Every structure is written in C-alpha cells, then in structure tokens.
XYZ file of C-alpha atoms in Angstrom:
374
model
C -112.379 -79.620 -39.625
C -109.039 -78.989 -41.178
C -110.664 -77.412 -44.172
C -112.906 -75.286 -41.949
C -109.937 -74.112 -39.851
C -107.976 -73.357 -42.997
C -110.840 -71.404 -44.330
C -111.175 -69.410 -41.138
C -107.408 -68.653 -41.152
C -107.599 -67.523 -44.736
C -110.586 -65.340 -43.926
C -108.550 -63.429 -41.277
C -107.148 -60.102 -42.452
C -103.395 -59.884 -42.963
C -102.783 -57.780 -39.817
C -104.780 -60.299 -37.743
C -102.630 -63.174 -38.936
C -99.491 -61.079 -38.150
C -100.787 -60.382 -34.637
C -101.340 -64.091 -33.925
C -97.913 -65.020 -35.301
C -96.193 -62.376 -33.119
C -97.744 -63.355 -29.823
C -97.487 -67.033 -30.608
C -93.771 -66.623 -31.177
C -93.413 -64.737 -27.873
C -95.244 -67.486 -26.015
C -93.011 -70.145 -27.564
C -89.846 -68.203 -26.692
C -90.993 -67.684 -23.096
C -91.739 -71.371 -22.700
C -88.333 -72.311 -24.078
C -86.590 -69.844 -21.717
C -88.493 -71.158 -18.701
C -87.539 -74.706 -19.574
C -83.879 -73.726 -19.968
C -83.775 -71.962 -16.558
C -85.421 -74.930 -14.899
C -82.718 -77.214 -16.284
C -79.847 -74.821 -15.319
C -81.169 -74.116 -11.840
C -81.045 -70.749 -10.031
C -78.342 -68.275 -11.101
C -75.126 -68.291 -9.038
C -74.049 -65.189 -7.101
C -71.002 -63.400 -8.462
C -68.210 -63.635 -5.906
C -66.585 -60.343 -6.777
C -68.474 -58.300 -4.201
C -67.938 -60.884 -1.493
C -64.185 -60.923 -2.195
C -63.983 -57.153 -1.844
C -65.792 -57.247 1.488
C -63.527 -60.014 2.726
C -60.428 -58.004 1.927
C -61.861 -54.875 3.489
C -62.640 -56.678 6.748
C -59.520 -58.799 6.939
C -57.790 -56.289 9.205
C -55.057 -55.328 6.771
C -54.933 -51.733 5.722
C -52.609 -49.256 4.064
C -50.527 -47.168 6.474
C -50.209 -44.156 4.247
C -46.654 -44.937 3.223
C -47.326 -47.455 0.492
C -46.931 -50.457 2.808
C -49.480 -52.991 3.935
C -50.032 -53.833 7.570
C -50.927 -57.188 9.070
C -52.962 -57.512 12.239
C -51.081 -57.544 15.531
C -51.404 -61.121 16.829
C -53.529 -61.969 19.876
C -51.907 -63.306 23.063
C -49.559 -66.176 22.261
C -49.378 -69.246 24.500
C -45.628 -69.509 23.850
C -45.145 -66.035 25.369
C -47.195 -66.703 28.510
C -46.679 -68.737 31.634
C -48.606 -71.990 31.842
C -50.929 -70.931 34.663
C -52.866 -67.699 35.332
C -51.265 -65.043 37.496
C -52.905 -63.134 40.364
C -54.649 -60.766 37.926
C -56.309 -63.531 35.896
C -54.056 -63.764 32.836
C -50.751 -65.675 32.668
C -47.681 -63.513 33.144
C -45.658 -62.678 30.017
C -42.398 -64.495 29.367
C -39.678 -64.695 26.742
C -40.417 -67.290 24.093
C -38.287 -69.816 22.298
C -35.746 -68.769 19.663
C -35.499 -65.237 21.060
C -39.194 -64.315 20.667
C -40.076 -61.321 22.856
C -43.496 -59.833 23.676
C -42.130 -56.363 22.931
C -41.419 -57.481 19.369
C -44.278 -59.900 18.658
C -47.031 -57.529 19.845
C -45.473 -54.385 18.391
C -47.246 -52.498 15.636
C -45.654 -53.108 12.230
C -42.818 -50.616 11.674
C -43.570 -47.689 9.417
C -41.360 -46.998 6.429
C -39.712 -43.637 7.094
C -38.412 -41.506 4.190
C -34.697 -40.743 4.520
C -34.149 -37.634 6.621
C -37.745 -37.480 7.832
C -38.172 -36.648 11.548
C -40.231 -39.164 13.524
C -42.898 -38.669 16.179
C -44.353 -41.390 18.399
C -47.402 -40.801 20.559
C -48.807 -42.773 23.482
C -52.396 -42.062 24.536
C -53.148 -43.074 28.116
C -56.522 -43.589 29.796
C -58.021 -45.997 27.269
C -60.928 -47.882 28.807
C -62.085 -45.236 31.273
C -64.984 -44.245 29.022
C -66.500 -46.909 26.757
C -67.790 -44.514 24.096
C -64.647 -42.380 24.061
C -62.476 -45.492 23.913
C -64.361 -46.784 20.868
C -64.018 -43.389 19.166
C -60.294 -43.172 19.892
C -59.523 -46.711 18.714
C -61.432 -46.227 15.467
C -60.507 -42.594 14.728
C -56.794 -42.496 15.544
C -54.314 -43.967 13.053
C -52.796 -47.317 13.941
C -49.374 -45.767 14.521
C -50.707 -44.169 17.734
C -49.891 -46.433 20.692
C -52.396 -46.885 23.514
C -51.973 -47.446 27.259
C -54.510 -49.449 29.286
C -54.923 -49.462 33.059
C -54.979 -52.833 34.837
C -58.142 -51.668 36.593
C -60.321 -51.559 33.451
C -63.391 -53.810 33.623
C -63.017 -55.654 30.297
C -59.382 -55.422 29.173
C -59.593 -58.337 26.733
C -62.329 -56.726 24.625
C -60.539 -53.362 24.600
C -57.232 -54.884 23.581
C -58.810 -57.016 20.869
C -60.487 -53.941 19.356
C -57.195 -52.019 19.513
C -55.297 -54.826 17.795
C -57.846 -54.953 14.983
C -57.123 -51.252 14.344
C -53.332 -51.780 14.439
C -52.743 -50.052 17.799
C -49.991 -51.577 19.895
C -50.718 -51.599 23.617
C -48.820 -50.792 26.785
C -49.816 -51.491 30.371
C -50.238 -48.286 32.368
C -48.682 -49.189 35.700
C -50.198 -47.457 38.784
C -47.600 -45.862 41.041
C -47.865 -43.777 44.157
C -47.022 -40.226 43.228
C -46.461 -38.716 46.676
C -43.781 -40.410 48.734
C -44.257 -38.139 51.762
C -47.864 -39.215 52.494
C -48.643 -42.418 54.369
C -50.673 -45.035 52.543
C -53.400 -45.001 55.210
C -56.368 -45.380 52.891
C -57.585 -41.816 53.435
C -59.182 -39.887 50.624
C -56.001 -38.070 49.702
C -53.579 -40.944 50.159
C -51.648 -42.210 47.162
C -52.934 -45.760 47.705
C -56.442 -44.417 47.101
C -55.739 -42.189 44.100
C -53.630 -44.785 42.275
C -55.667 -47.769 43.406
C -55.003 -50.656 45.799
C -52.301 -52.269 43.625
C -50.099 -49.200 43.161
C -46.330 -49.492 43.431
C -44.326 -46.966 45.415
C -41.323 -46.133 47.584
C -43.312 -46.712 50.782
C -43.814 -50.381 49.960
C -41.373 -53.211 50.514
C -39.623 -54.853 47.582
C -41.903 -57.888 47.959
C -45.071 -55.755 48.020
C -43.944 -53.898 44.901
C -43.188 -57.164 43.098
C -46.541 -58.644 44.132
C -48.376 -55.562 42.861
C -46.332 -55.606 39.653
C -47.244 -59.237 38.997
C -50.911 -58.472 39.660
C -50.871 -55.666 37.083
C -48.867 -57.614 34.516
C -51.317 -60.525 34.725
C -54.460 -58.396 34.409
C -53.826 -57.995 30.650
C -52.200 -60.060 27.925
C -50.713 -59.219 24.544
C -48.967 -55.911 25.262
C -45.503 -54.700 24.239
C -44.522 -53.145 27.530
C -45.233 -50.929 30.505
C -45.377 -47.204 31.211
C -45.787 -45.012 34.288
C -48.238 -42.733 32.444
C -51.085 -43.754 34.745
C -54.095 -41.423 34.670
C -51.883 -38.387 34.165
C -49.668 -39.402 37.112
C -46.067 -40.495 36.784
C -45.220 -42.120 40.088
C -43.303 -39.147 41.436
C -39.723 -40.074 42.234
C -40.271 -43.826 42.473
C -39.433 -44.621 38.793
C -36.067 -42.917 39.350
C -35.330 -44.548 42.697
C -32.999 -47.457 43.404
C -36.000 -49.621 44.288
C -37.303 -49.329 40.733
C -34.227 -51.023 39.257
C -35.563 -54.446 40.200
C -38.843 -53.552 38.455
C -36.975 -52.650 35.262
C -34.932 -55.832 35.482
C -38.108 -57.913 35.818
C -39.729 -56.197 32.853
C -36.683 -56.913 30.713
C -36.550 -60.533 31.893
C -40.128 -60.921 30.706
C -39.313 -59.420 27.314
C -41.199 -56.149 27.818
C -40.183 -52.577 27.037
C -40.613 -49.650 29.413
C -41.609 -46.095 28.489
C -40.715 -43.530 31.106
C -43.492 -40.931 30.854
C -41.593 -38.308 32.853
C -39.576 -35.993 30.580
C -36.181 -34.707 31.675
C -35.529 -37.659 33.942
C -32.768 -40.195 33.496
C -32.991 -43.972 33.725
C -30.171 -46.445 33.473
C -29.322 -47.178 29.883
C -31.186 -50.187 28.535
C -32.003 -51.410 25.038
C -35.679 -51.658 25.974
C -36.233 -48.381 27.857
C -37.292 -45.049 26.404
C -38.213 -41.665 27.882
C -40.937 -39.319 26.712
C -39.876 -35.908 25.453
C -43.221 -34.226 26.123
C -45.987 -35.071 28.596
C -49.340 -33.565 27.649
C -51.880 -33.062 30.423
C -55.313 -33.352 28.828
C -57.030 -31.694 31.775
C -55.671 -28.417 30.419
C -57.626 -26.331 27.917
C -57.417 -26.803 24.175
C -54.865 -23.986 23.763
C -52.354 -25.579 26.141
C -52.839 -28.998 24.568
C -52.124 -27.535 21.134
C -49.039 -25.763 22.491
C -47.657 -29.055 23.844
C -48.345 -30.834 20.560
C -46.478 -28.070 18.748
C -43.577 -28.491 21.192
C -43.489 -32.209 20.398
C -43.417 -31.398 16.698
C -40.547 -28.927 17.159
C -38.501 -31.390 19.224
C -38.879 -33.975 16.487
C -37.504 -31.484 13.964
C -34.589 -30.565 16.230
C -33.593 -34.076 17.312
C -34.904 -36.180 14.443
C -37.292 -38.020 16.764
C -39.564 -37.352 19.730
C -41.982 -39.298 21.933
C -45.097 -37.729 23.402
C -47.374 -39.065 26.144
C -50.912 -37.721 26.249
C -53.465 -38.485 28.922
C -55.880 -39.121 30.382
C -58.078 -39.624 27.329
C -60.546 -36.744 27.107
C -62.931 -35.589 24.322
C -61.025 -32.318 23.887
C -57.732 -34.217 23.564
C -59.172 -36.543 20.945
C -60.431 -33.549 18.979
C -56.979 -31.937 19.119
C -55.274 -35.115 17.922
C -57.665 -35.590 15.012
C -56.795 -32.088 13.846
C -53.037 -32.293 14.514
C -52.052 -35.776 13.292
C -52.876 -35.216 9.588
C -50.771 -32.043 9.751
C -47.596 -34.039 10.486
C -47.380 -35.401 6.981
C -47.762 -31.899 5.544
C -44.708 -30.699 7.489
C -42.597 -33.751 6.629
C -42.823 -35.622 9.950
C -43.547 -39.354 10.031
C -45.799 -40.789 12.732
C -44.470 -44.131 14.046
C -45.412 -46.487 16.908
C -43.706 -45.982 20.256
C -41.951 -49.334 19.943
C -40.278 -48.212 16.721
C -38.440 -45.417 18.557
C -37.595 -47.486 21.623
C -36.733 -50.608 19.626
C -35.615 -49.483 16.147
C -35.943 -52.430 13.743
C -32.762 -53.979 12.448
C -32.718 -53.311 8.676
C -31.134 -56.708 8.105
C -34.115 -58.408 9.759
C -36.757 -56.693 7.635
C -38.236 -58.699 4.735
C -37.420 -57.544 1.209
C -39.990 -55.305 -0.488
C -42.527 -57.016 -2.717
C -42.372 -56.569 -6.466
C -45.246 -54.078 -6.355
C -43.468 -51.894 -3.810
C -45.426 -53.153 -0.782
C -43.731 -54.580 2.287
C -44.055 -58.296 2.919
C -44.840 -59.008 6.565
C -44.682 -62.644 7.643
C -46.142 -63.653 10.997
C -46.104 -67.082 12.536
C -49.392 -68.869 13.038
C -51.219 -67.240 15.928
C -52.932 -69.017 18.755
C -56.674 -68.523 19.423
C -57.554 -65.324 21.249
C -57.354 -65.616 25.006
C -60.604 -65.067 26.881
C -61.003 -63.843 30.423
C -61.752 -67.100 32.203
C -60.112 -69.630 29.937
C -56.378 -69.365 30.221
C-alpha cells in the first residue's frame, strides 16, 4: 500500500501536489488555533470603554472654568432631626462641628476670574410641570439654583435629579400676598391662591410657625428658603416685624434666606440676601429679555447681582438657554445663589491640584432619604 500511495502521489502533477500541501497546511493551522483558544478560554473584554462610561456617569463634570465639580450630597442624617416633621421629612438642624445645611447642600463654588462681575439666578416653579422640570434640570447649567414648592407631589425625586445635575435647591415658601383680604377660603382669598399652609400677617405667630415647620419638613437637602413662590412674594409680610421670628428660626436651623422682592430691606444677617431683579415669566419674551439685560447691567455696575425668575415657563426656559451662554462672552461669571449670599472663605478652600483642577473633599454621605423611610 505504501508503494501504491507513493506511486499515486508521484503521478500527481506538480500544481496538484502544491494545492494539497496548501490546504493541508491551512487545516493544520486552523486546528492548532482552535485548540489554543479552547485552552485560553473566551477573550476578556477590554475595560477601557467601561471606565470611560463610569467616569461620564459618576456625576462629576467640568464647570467651564477649569474646575471639577462633585455631586451635592443627599440629605444627611446628622443635619436632620431624629423624627419626621409634620410634612413627612425631618426638620433641618445644625450639625456637629459647625456643619450647616446652607453650606453642605450648596453647589460647589465657581472660580471667578479677578475683576469679573458675578450673576446668580434662582428659577422658581420647579415641579409644576414634569416635562418642563426635566428639561430645565438637564438643560440649565449647574450654577443655576432652583426653588421647589412644598406642595409638589414627588419632591424627593425632583431634588435627587437636581442634585445629580449640580443644582442647589431652595424651598419656595408660600406666603399670603394680600394682607387686606380675609383668609375665608373664597376663590380670591390669599389662603386659596398660596395654598392651605401659607404664612401671612393675618395668622398668629403660632400658626405661622406651624406652617413654616410643615413646609420645611416637606423637603430635605436644601440650602435655604425664599419667598419667590409661584411669582408671588408675600406682599409686606417678609418685611413685617412678625417675619423676624421666621428669619431667626431659619438661621437657627442653618438655612439661608433669599428675599425675592427687590428694593426692600431686611435686617442685616450673614445668611440673608435680596434679589436685584425679579423676572415675571408670565410676561412676553421681549419683557423677559429686557429684565435679563437689566440683571446683566446691574452685575456690571455693582460687581454682582441676583435674579429671581419664575414661575418656570417654556418661554422663560428658551430665553435662559439663549442668554446664559452670552454671559461668558461679555465677561460675567455665573455662580450659584449661595455663593453670593455666603461668599466662601478663601482660607477654607482646598489648594488647587497639580493639574490646575480644584480638589473638593466631601465627607461620606448617608444613603438617600426616601419618602416614607425617615
């Protein structure tokens, strides 16, 4: 047989023998490769793509000034009372070692070039429209502060989404705007337009404190309070003698207060600020743009200015998306409201990192608070 096979091989033409050698070699190489892969097991995924996605979704993002922001922490047990308040969440308190809600929950301060005017903007009415709220939280830069009503249906979800996009939050406190009308529950009464838990001059000090505690405990994880409620400002109540106890309580709990009524005076306090411009979003687009331009001019004149805009409307969001990028072009820095009310102490800021970024160190945060588990 061997001789016969040898004879048959020799009888093949040269190109036939070359053909057999070629495909035989391919078959042998394929078999060897298959055996090698079986021994090595399946190929491992390269982690590079996963690492990039992890960084992108970690919540940190550039702020446009070369720094790097860290997520605003969720509600901290050390800054809350032990038991829930009348609104469902524990009331805010001062923490140990001087920790204050108005500092812990504040948006990271923005690095401001020397001599650059600063503008802070508070947008009120977040939560009234689910779709518009989602658009505003995602589209507006994190330096824009947001105000949430205590009447919103799901405050925890709204505030969590805002924190993930670097927006600090204020509680929009309902106040009766017309002191000369009785709170009789009629259609036009202030108790109806500002809701059943509104504060006002017609209420006793105890009623006002009860309503304040209800509002303060309907949310958790905010830097402070404002009277920019649904485009209202509480009329004369925020400037009355009865409001002094409200301010004192807010300060005792470590909260700031933003007075949304321009050209009014409040007693001097290290945690109280007053808006320079109030922008009514129920006006047309021309008037909204005029007020934004006024805010810009005041910042240039005074070096800083705070604007309050509300309620949140589609036309207002469109105006802001067009106006905010323009600030950088004219040399104005957009900063959070807390940065103008509570300017950071330069001595307390961490040193810059070697690559020019800002190091931000936060203490370990507690798990996020949920509506029924306080």
